[in-house]
Amino acid sequence: FDVLCCTASIWNVTAIALDRYWSITRHLEYTLLIRRRISNIMIALTWALSAFISLAPLLFGWGETYSEDNEECQISHEPSYTIFSTFGAFYLPLCVVLFVYWKIYKAAKFRIGSRKNNSITPVRPEALEVKEAAQQPQMVFTVRHATVTFQTDGDTWREQKEKKAALMVGILIGVFVLCWIPFFITELINPLCSCDIPPIWKSIFLWLGYSNSFFNPLIYTAFNKNYNNAFRNLFFRQ
């Protein structure tokens, strides 16, 4: 259950980063109906993958998980399982979220750059002519001082929303990396090189990783009204 819940927590961060990415870069195609379907698929895949990673030692006999001498359950320290579980639970989703945030940053930068020169140049009076028919008199329409610009002072509502979403994903990923990377580095190195890491540091790194699940709801509710309202309704039943 320890491996299951930690892995699910990490992959949920990845799923939310993907959801933010699609909502920013494909907001016309990413409708509410499609978003619900994809969200349900991602939730199912998150828990299925987490269950597979956590149950692999029990299903395939991948290292000892129960010590008869000490009468305690333990996570398998088989080197092959350690590599499989750490990459499946952390390093793979880390690569995904870093790639997603880089794409979000590029998309936001491109939109800001393309907005700056969004204007129509002046039209000379003799440039516009409309002929109705060969028999009828020619009608000429002139436009004077026809400089039109669509650039607004400040950001639009859509841009403000996208910036806030990008900021939320950035903070989410930053906290995620800071909380989990010490634990997974030591977890990967320890079985491979037989390093003797003091138990106090193992405990600190483990609880630092657990704290990520505490910070995530705070980040969601601080930067997203939908999460804020959902948590409020959950606890206060408005």
JSON list of N, CA, C and O in Angstrom, two decimals, residues 131-138:
[
{"chain": "A", "resi": 131, "resn": "LYS", "atom": "N", "xyz": [-17.13, 46.32, -58.16]},
{"chain": "A", "resi": 131, "resn": "LYS", "atom": "CA", "xyz": [-17.94, 46.41, -59.38]},
{"chain": "A", "resi": 131, "resn": "LYS", "atom": "C", "xyz": [-19.12, 45.46, -59.25]},
{"chain": "A", "resi": 131, "resn": "LYS", "atom": "O", "xyz": [-18.94, 44.27, -59.06]},
{"chain": "A", "resi": 132, "resn": "GLU", "atom": "N", "xyz": [-20.34, 46.01, -59.31]},
{"chain": "A", "resi": 132, "resn": "GLU", "atom": "CA", "xyz": [-21.53, 45.17, -59.19]},
{"chain": "A", "resi": 132, "resn": "GLU", "atom": "C", "xyz": [-21.81, 44.41, -60.49]},
{"chain": "A", "resi": 132, "resn": "GLU", "atom": "O", "xyz": [-22.03, 43.21, -60.47]},
{"chain": "A", "resi": 133, "resn": "ALA", "atom": "N", "xyz": [-21.85, 45.10, -61.59]},
{"chain": "A", "resi": 133, "resn": "ALA", "atom": "CA", "xyz": [-22.11, 44.44, -62.88]},
{"chain": "A", "resi": 133, "resn": "ALA", "atom": "C", "xyz": [-21.56, 45.32, -63.99]},
{"chain": "A", "resi": 133, "resn": "ALA", "atom": "O", "xyz": [-21.25, 46.49, -63.78]},
{"chain": "A", "resi": 134, "resn": "ALA", "atom": "N", "xyz": [-21.48, 44.73, -65.18]},
{"chain": "A", "resi": 134, "resn": "ALA", "atom": "CA", "xyz": [-20.90, 45.48, -66.29]},
{"chain": "A", "resi": 134, "resn": "ALA", "atom": "C", "xyz": [-21.80, 46.64, -66.73]},
{"chain": "A", "resi": 134, "resn": "ALA", "atom": "O", "xyz": [-21.34, 47.69, -67.17]},
{"chain": "A", "resi": 135, "resn": "GLN", "atom": "N", "xyz": [-23.13, 46.47, -66.64]},
{"chain": "A", "resi": 135, "resn": "GLN", "atom": "CA", "xyz": [-24.06, 47.50, -67.10]},
{"chain": "A", "resi": 135, "resn": "GLN", "atom": "C", "xyz": [-24.23, 48.61, -66.08]},
{"chain": "A", "resi": 135, "resn": "GLN", "atom": "O", "xyz": [-24.63, 49.72, -66.45]},
{"chain": "A", "resi": 136, "resn": "GLN", "atom": "N", "xyz": [-24.01, 48.34, -64.79]},
{"chain": "A", "resi": 136, "resn": "GLN", "atom": "CA", "xyz": [-24.31, 49.33, -63.76]},
{"chain": "A", "resi": 136, "resn": "GLN", "atom": "C", "xyz": [-23.10, 50.22, -63.52]},
{"chain": "A", "resi": 136, "resn": "GLN", "atom": "O", "xyz": [-21.96, 49.85, -63.79]},
{"chain": "A", "resi": 137, "resn": "PRO", "atom": "N", "xyz": [-23.36, 51.42, -63.01]},
{"chain": "A", "resi": 137, "resn": "PRO", "atom": "CA", "xyz": [-22.24, 52.34, -62.74]},
{"chain": "A", "resi": 137, "resn": "PRO", "atom": "C", "xyz": [-21.29, 51.74, -61.70]},
{"chain": "A", "resi": 137, "resn": "PRO", "atom": "O", "xyz": [-21.67, 50.96, -60.86]},
{"chain": "A", "resi": 138, "resn": "GLN", "atom": "N", "xyz": [-20.03, 52.13, -61.81]},
{"chain": "A", "resi": 138, "resn": "GLN", "atom": "CA", "xyz": [-19.01, 51.63, -60.89]},
{"chain": "A", "resi": 138, "resn": "GLN", "atom": "C", "xyz": [-19.13, 52.35, -59.55]},
{"chain": "A", "resi": 138, "resn": "GLN", "atom": "O", "xyz": [-19.27, 53.55, -59.49]}
]
